[in-house]
Short mmCIF file of C-alpha atoms and ligand atoms in Angstrom, two decimals:
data_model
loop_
_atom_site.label_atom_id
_atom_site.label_comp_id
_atom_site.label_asym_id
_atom_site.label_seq_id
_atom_site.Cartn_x
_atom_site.Cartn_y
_atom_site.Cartn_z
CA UNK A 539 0.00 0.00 0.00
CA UNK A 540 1.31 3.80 -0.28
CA UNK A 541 2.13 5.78 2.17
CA UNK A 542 -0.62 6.57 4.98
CA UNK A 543 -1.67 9.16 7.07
CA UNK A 544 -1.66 8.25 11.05
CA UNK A 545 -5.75 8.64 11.22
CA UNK A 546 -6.73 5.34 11.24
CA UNK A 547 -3.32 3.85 12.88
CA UNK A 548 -4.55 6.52 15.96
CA UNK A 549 -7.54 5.64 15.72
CA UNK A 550 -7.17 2.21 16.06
CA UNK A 551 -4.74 2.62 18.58
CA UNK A 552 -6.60 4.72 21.03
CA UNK A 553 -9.43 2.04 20.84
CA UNK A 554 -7.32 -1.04 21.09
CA UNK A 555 -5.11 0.33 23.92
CA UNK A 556 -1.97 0.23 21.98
CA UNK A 557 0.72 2.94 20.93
CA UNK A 558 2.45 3.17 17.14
CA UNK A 559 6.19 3.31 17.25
CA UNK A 560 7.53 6.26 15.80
CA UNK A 561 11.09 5.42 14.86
CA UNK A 562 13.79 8.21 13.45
CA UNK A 563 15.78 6.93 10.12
CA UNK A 564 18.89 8.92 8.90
CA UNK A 565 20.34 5.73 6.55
CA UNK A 566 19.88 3.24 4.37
CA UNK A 567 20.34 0.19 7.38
CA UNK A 568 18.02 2.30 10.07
CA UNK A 569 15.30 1.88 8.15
CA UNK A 570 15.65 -1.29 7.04
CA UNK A 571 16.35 -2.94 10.59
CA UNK A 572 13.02 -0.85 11.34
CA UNK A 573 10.59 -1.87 8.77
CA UNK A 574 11.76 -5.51 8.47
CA UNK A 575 10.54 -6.03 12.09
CA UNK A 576 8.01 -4.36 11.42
CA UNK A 577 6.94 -6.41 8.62
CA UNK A 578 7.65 -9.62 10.40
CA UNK A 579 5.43 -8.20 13.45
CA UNK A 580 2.79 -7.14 11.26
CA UNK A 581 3.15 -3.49 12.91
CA UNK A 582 1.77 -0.80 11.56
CA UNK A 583 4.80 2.41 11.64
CA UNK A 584 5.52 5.62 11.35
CA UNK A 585 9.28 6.84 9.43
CA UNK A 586 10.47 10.04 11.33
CA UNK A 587 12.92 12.46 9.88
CA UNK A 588 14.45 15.29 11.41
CA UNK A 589 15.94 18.55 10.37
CA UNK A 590 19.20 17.41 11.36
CA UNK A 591 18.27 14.09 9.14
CA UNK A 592 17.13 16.22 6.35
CA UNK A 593 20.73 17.98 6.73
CA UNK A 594 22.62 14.96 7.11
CA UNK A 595 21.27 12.92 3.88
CA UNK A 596 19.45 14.82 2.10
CA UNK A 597 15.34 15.29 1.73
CA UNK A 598 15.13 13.42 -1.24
CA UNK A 599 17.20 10.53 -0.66
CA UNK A 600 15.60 10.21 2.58
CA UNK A 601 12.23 9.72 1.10
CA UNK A 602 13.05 7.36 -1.33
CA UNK A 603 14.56 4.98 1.00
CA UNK A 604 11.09 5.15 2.76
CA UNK A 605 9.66 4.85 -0.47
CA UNK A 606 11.56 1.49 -1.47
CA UNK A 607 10.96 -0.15 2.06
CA UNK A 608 7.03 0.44 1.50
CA UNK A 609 8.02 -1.36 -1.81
CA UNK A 610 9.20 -3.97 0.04
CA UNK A 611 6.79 -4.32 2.94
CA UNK A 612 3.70 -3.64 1.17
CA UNK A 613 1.34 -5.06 3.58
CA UNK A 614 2.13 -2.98 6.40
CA UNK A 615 0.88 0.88 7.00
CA UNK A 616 3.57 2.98 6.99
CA UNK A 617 3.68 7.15 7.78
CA UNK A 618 6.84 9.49 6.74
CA UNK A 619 7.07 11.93 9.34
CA UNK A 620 8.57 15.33 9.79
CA UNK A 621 9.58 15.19 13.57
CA UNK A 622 10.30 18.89 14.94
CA UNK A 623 9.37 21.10 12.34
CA UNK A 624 10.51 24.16 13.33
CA UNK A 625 9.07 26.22 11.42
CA UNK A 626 6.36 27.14 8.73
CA UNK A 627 8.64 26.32 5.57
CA UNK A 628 9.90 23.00 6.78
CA UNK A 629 6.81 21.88 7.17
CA UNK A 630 5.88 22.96 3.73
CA UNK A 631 8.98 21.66 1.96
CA UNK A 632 8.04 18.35 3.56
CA UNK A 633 4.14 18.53 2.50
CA UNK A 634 5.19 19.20 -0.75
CA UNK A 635 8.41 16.85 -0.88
CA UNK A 636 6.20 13.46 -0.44
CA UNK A 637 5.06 13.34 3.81
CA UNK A 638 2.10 12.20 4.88
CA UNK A 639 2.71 13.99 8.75
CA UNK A 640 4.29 16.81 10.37
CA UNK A 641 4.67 17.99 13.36
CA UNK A 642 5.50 21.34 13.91
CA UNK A 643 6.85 22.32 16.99
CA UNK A 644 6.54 25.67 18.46
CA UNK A 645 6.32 24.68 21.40
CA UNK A 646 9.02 27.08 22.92
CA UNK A 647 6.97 29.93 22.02
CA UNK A 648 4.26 31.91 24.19
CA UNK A 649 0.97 30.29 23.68
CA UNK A 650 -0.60 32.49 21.41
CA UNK A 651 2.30 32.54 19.11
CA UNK A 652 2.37 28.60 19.68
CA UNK A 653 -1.49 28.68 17.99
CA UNK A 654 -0.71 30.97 15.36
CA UNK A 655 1.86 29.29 13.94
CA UNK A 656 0.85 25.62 14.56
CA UNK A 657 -2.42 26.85 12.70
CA UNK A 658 -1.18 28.08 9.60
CA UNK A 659 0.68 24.62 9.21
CA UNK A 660 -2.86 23.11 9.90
CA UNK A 661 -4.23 24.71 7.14
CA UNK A 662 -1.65 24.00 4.74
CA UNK A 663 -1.40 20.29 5.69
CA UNK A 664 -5.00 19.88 5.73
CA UNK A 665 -5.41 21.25 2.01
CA UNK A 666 -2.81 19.23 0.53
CA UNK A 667 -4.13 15.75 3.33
CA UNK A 668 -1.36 15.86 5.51
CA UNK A 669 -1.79 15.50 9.34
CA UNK A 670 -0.30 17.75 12.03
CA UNK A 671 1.13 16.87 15.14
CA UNK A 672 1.77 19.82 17.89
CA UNK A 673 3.15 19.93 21.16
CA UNK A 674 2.73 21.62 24.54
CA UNK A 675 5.00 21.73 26.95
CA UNK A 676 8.66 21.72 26.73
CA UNK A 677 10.83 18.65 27.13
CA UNK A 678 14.14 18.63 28.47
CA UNK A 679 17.38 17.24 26.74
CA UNK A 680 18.81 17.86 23.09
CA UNK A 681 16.63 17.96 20.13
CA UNK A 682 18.29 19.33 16.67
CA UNK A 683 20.78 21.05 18.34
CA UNK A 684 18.32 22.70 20.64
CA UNK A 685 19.26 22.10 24.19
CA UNK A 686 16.69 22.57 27.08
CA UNK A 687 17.99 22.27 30.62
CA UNK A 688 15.46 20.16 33.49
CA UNK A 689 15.24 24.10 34.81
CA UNK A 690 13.39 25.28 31.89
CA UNK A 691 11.37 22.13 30.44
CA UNK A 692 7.93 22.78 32.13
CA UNK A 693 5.11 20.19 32.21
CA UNK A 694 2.22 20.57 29.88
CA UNK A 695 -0.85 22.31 31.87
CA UNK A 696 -3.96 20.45 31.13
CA UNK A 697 -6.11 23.42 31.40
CA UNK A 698 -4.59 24.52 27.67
CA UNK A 699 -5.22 21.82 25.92
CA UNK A 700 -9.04 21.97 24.96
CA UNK A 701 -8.33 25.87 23.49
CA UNK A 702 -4.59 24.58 21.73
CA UNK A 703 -6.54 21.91 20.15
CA UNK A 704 -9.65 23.50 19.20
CA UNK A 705 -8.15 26.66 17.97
CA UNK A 706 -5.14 24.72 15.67
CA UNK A 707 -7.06 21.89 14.64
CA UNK A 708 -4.29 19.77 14.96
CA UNK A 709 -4.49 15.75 14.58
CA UNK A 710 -2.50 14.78 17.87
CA UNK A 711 -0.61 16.21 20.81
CA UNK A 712 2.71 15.89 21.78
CA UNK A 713 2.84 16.48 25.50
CA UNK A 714 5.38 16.45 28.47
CA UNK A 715 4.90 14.73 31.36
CA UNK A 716 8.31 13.98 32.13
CA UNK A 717 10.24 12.33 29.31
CA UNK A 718 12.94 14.21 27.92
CA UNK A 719 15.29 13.57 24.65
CA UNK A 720 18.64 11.88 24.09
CA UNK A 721 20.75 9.07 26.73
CA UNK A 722 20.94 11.20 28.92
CA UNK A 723 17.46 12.04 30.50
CA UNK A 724 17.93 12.72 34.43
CA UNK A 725 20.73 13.72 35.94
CA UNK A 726 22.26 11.49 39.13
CA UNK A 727 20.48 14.02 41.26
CA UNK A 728 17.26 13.90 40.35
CA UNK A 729 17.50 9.79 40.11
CA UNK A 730 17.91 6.95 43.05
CA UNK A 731 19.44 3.84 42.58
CA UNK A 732 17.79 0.60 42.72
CA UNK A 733 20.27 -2.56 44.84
CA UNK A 734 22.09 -2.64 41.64
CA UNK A 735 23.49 0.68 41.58
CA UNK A 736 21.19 2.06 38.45
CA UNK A 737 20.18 5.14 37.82
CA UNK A 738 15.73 5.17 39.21
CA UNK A 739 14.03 7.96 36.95
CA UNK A 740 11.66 10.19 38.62
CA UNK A 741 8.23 8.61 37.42
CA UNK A 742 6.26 10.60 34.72
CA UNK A 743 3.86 12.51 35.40
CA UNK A 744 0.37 9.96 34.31
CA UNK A 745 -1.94 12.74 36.64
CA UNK A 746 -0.89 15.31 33.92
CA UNK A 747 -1.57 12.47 31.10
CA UNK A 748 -4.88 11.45 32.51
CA UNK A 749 -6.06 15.15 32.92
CA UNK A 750 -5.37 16.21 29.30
CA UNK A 751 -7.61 13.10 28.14
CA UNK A 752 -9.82 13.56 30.16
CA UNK A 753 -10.02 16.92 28.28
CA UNK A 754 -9.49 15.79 25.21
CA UNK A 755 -11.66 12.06 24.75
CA UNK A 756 -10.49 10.30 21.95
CA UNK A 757 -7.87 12.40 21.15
CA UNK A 758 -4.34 10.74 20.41
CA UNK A 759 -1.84 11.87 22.59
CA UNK A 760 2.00 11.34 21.22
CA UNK A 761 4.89 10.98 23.68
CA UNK A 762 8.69 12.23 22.93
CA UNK A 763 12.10 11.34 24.13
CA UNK A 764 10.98 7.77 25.12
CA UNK A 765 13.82 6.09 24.49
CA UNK A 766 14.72 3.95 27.32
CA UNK A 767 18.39 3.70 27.16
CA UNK A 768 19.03 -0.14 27.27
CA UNK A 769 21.66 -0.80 30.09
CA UNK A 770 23.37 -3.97 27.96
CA UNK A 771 23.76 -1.30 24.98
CA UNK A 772 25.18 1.19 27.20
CA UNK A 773 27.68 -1.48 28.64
CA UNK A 774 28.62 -2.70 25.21
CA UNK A 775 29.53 0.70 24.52
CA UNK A 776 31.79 1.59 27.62
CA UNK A 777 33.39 -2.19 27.01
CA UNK A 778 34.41 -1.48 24.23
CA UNK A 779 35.88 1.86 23.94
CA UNK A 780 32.85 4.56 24.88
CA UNK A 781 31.96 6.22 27.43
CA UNK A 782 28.79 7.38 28.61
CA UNK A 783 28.51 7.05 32.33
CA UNK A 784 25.25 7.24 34.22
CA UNK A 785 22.97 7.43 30.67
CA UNK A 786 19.52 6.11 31.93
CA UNK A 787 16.30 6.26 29.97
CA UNK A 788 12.40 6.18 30.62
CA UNK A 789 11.32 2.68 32.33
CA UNK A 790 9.60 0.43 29.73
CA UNK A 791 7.09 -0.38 32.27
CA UNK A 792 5.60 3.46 32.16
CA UNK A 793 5.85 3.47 28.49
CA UNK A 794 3.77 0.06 27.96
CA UNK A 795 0.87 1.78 30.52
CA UNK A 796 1.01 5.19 29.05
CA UNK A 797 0.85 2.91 25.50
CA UNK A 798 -2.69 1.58 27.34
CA UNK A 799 -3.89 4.92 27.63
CA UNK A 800 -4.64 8.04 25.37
CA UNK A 801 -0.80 7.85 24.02
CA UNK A 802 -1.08 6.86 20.51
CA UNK A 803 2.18 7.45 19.30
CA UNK A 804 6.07 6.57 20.91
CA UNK A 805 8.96 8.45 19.67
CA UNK A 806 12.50 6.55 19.65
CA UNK A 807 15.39 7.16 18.59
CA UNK A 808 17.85 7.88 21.05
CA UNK A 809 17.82 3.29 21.16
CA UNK A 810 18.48 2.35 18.00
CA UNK A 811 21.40 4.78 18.09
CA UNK A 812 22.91 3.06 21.20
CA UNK A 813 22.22 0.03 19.54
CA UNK A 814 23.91 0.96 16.73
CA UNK A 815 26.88 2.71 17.83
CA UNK A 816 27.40 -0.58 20.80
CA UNK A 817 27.25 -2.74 17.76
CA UNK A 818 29.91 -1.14 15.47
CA UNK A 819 32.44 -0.50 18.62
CA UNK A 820 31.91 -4.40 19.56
CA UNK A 821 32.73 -5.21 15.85
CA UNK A 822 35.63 -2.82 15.66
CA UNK A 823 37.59 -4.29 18.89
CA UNK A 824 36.70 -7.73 17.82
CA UNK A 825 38.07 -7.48 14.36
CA UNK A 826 40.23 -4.58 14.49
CA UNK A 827 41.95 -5.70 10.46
CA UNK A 828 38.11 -5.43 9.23
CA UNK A 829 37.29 -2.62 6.87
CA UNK A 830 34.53 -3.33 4.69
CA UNK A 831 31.53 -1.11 5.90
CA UNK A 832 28.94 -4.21 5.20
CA UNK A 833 30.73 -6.15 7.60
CA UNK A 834 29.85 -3.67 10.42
CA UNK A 835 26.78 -2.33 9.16
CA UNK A 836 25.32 -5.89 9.00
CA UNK A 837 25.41 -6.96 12.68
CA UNK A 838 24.42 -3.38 13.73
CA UNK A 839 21.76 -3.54 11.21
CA UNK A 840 20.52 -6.88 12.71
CA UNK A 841 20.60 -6.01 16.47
CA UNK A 842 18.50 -2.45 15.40
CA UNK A 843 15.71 -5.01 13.71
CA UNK A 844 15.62 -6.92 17.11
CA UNK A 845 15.36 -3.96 19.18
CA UNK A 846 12.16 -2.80 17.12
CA UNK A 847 10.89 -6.50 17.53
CA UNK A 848 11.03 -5.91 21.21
CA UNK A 849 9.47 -2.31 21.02
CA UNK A 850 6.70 -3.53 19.36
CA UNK A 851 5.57 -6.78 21.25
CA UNK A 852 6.67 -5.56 24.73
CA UNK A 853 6.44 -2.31 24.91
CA UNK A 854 3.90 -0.50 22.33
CA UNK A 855 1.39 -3.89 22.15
CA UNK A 856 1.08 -2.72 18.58
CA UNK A 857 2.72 -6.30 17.08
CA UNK A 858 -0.30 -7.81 14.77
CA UNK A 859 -2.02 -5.14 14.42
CA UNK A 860 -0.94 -3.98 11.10
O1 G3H B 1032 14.04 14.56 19.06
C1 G3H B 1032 14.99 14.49 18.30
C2 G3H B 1032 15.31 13.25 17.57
O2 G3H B 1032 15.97 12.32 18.40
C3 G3H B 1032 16.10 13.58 16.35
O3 G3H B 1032 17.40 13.91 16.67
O4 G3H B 1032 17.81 16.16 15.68
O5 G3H B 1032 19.69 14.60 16.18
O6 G3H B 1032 18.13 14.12 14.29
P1 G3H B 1032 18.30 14.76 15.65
P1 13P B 1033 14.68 9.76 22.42
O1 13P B 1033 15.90 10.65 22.40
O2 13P B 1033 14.28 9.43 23.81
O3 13P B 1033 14.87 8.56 21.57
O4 13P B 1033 13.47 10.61 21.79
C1 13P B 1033 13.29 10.69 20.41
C2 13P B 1033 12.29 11.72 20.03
O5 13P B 1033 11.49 12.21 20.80
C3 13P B 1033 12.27 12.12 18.62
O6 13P B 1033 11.39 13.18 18.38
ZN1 ZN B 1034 11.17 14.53 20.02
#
């Protein structure tokens, strides 16, 4: 099938108590390790490119890698998404350019400006059957080069939702309640550590969650930085070279309940990055006279497919439902 919209994917997600992974691609084996668990899963997906991916490889060959792995899976759903659109013309290069979703995300702005803009978009999208997503609230971490310290990311407040949503006309939510982009999402201070000496998140915030759908029934809610840092991928990498000390994500457990809930959507990509990079630096010490890139690329590619396969059947429940 072509490329979809995420209408009926939400839809069917919000009713069936499940939550679409929303995965970020940037290369050739990213998406492939993505959509060939998907297609073994029978998982419906959504393809997420950045700005920083648009700079990095380049709009179009971006969306004709999408384009060939809907050729190859074609009985799965699959949505290319802009992910942080910062702006009015990014959005419209990518309506234009061949994506079925954006989200634009003004979501550092006051809230009328936040409206303003995230309508135009709307209307835009809407003409030319593209869906918007929108956020409120303000995450903390690193997203396209964009760094927001814990001190300034600022829950979403429930009471705006009804008059965001209402006045934009957007298609979903993004909201924060707590998660926060890249590996490293708390700092050691505002953690514990559980009898094995790992980094305890705080918990997020499911009053704020439950409040906005109570607001918003039957609205799909979509959930950034949600990575949740796999420990053996962060020890792979400091075995083998890295080092990232203390990087600790969101517990899987929260994810799969908030995936039970409004939540329709699950951004990650922070994962499939450590799996990646643990991969290559394993490879590298292993078989340091190795040079040819499909030797490397191969077993990273492989481990990203498996970590999808997990994300789908353990943590978003959406496995079969393609
Ligand atoms: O939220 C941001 C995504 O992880 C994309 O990251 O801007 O480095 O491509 P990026
Ligand atoms: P992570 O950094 O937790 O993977 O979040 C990704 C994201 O929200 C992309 O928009
Ligand atoms: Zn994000």
């Amino acid at each position: 099938m072509p490329l979809v919209t995420s209408t009926e994917m939400f839809k069917k997600a919000y009713d069936g108590g499940y939550a679409i992974g929303a995965f970020n691609v940037n290369n050739m084996e990213i998406v492939q390790g993505i959509t060939e668990a998907c297609r073994e899963e029978h998982a419906p997906v959504i393809l997420q490119v950045s700005k920083g991916a648009r700079a990095y490889a380049n709009h179009t060959y971006l969306v004709k890698l999408v384009e060939a792995a809907v050729a190859e899976c074609p009985e799965i759903p699959v949505v290319l998404h802009l992910d942080h659109g910062p702006d009015f013309e990014t959005c419209k290069s990518c309506i234009d350019g061949g994506f079925t979703s954006v989200m634009i995300d003004a979501s550092s702005k006051p809230f009328a400006e936040n409206i303003e803009i995230t309508r135009k978009v709307v209307e835009y999208a809407h003409d030319h059957g593209v869906v918007v997503e929108a956020e409120l609230g303000t995450l903390a971490g690193v997203e396209d080069e964009v760094k927001v310290s814990a001190e300034d990311s600022s829950y979403t407040h429930p009471e705006e939702v009804e008059e965001f949503v209402s006045k934009t006309g957007c298609d979903s939510l993004a909201i924060a309640i707590g998660t926060s982009h890249g590996a490293y999402k708390f700092t050691a201070a505002q953690c514990t550590r559980n009898e094995k000496g790992i980094l305890v998140p705080p918990p997020l915030r499911f009053d704020v969650l439950e409040e906005v759908s109570k607001r918003l029934p039957g609205f799909p809610i979509v959930l950034h930085g949600s990575s949740s840092v796999p420990q053996n991928y962060v020890k792979m990498i400091n075995e083998h070279g890295g080092k990232m000390p203390d990087a600790v994500g969101i517990p899987e457990e929260q994810l799969r309940k908030a995936a039970t809930l409004s939540v329709c959507k699950i951004n990650i990509d922070s994962d499939l990055r450590l799996a990646m990079t643990g991969t290559i630096r394993q490879f590298f010490d292993e078989h340091p006279d190795k040079f040819d890139p499909r030797e490397y690329l191969k077993p990273a590619r492989a481990n990203i497919k498996e970590l999808v396969r997990h994300k789908l059947v353990d943590v978003l429940g959406c496995a079969g439902k393609a």
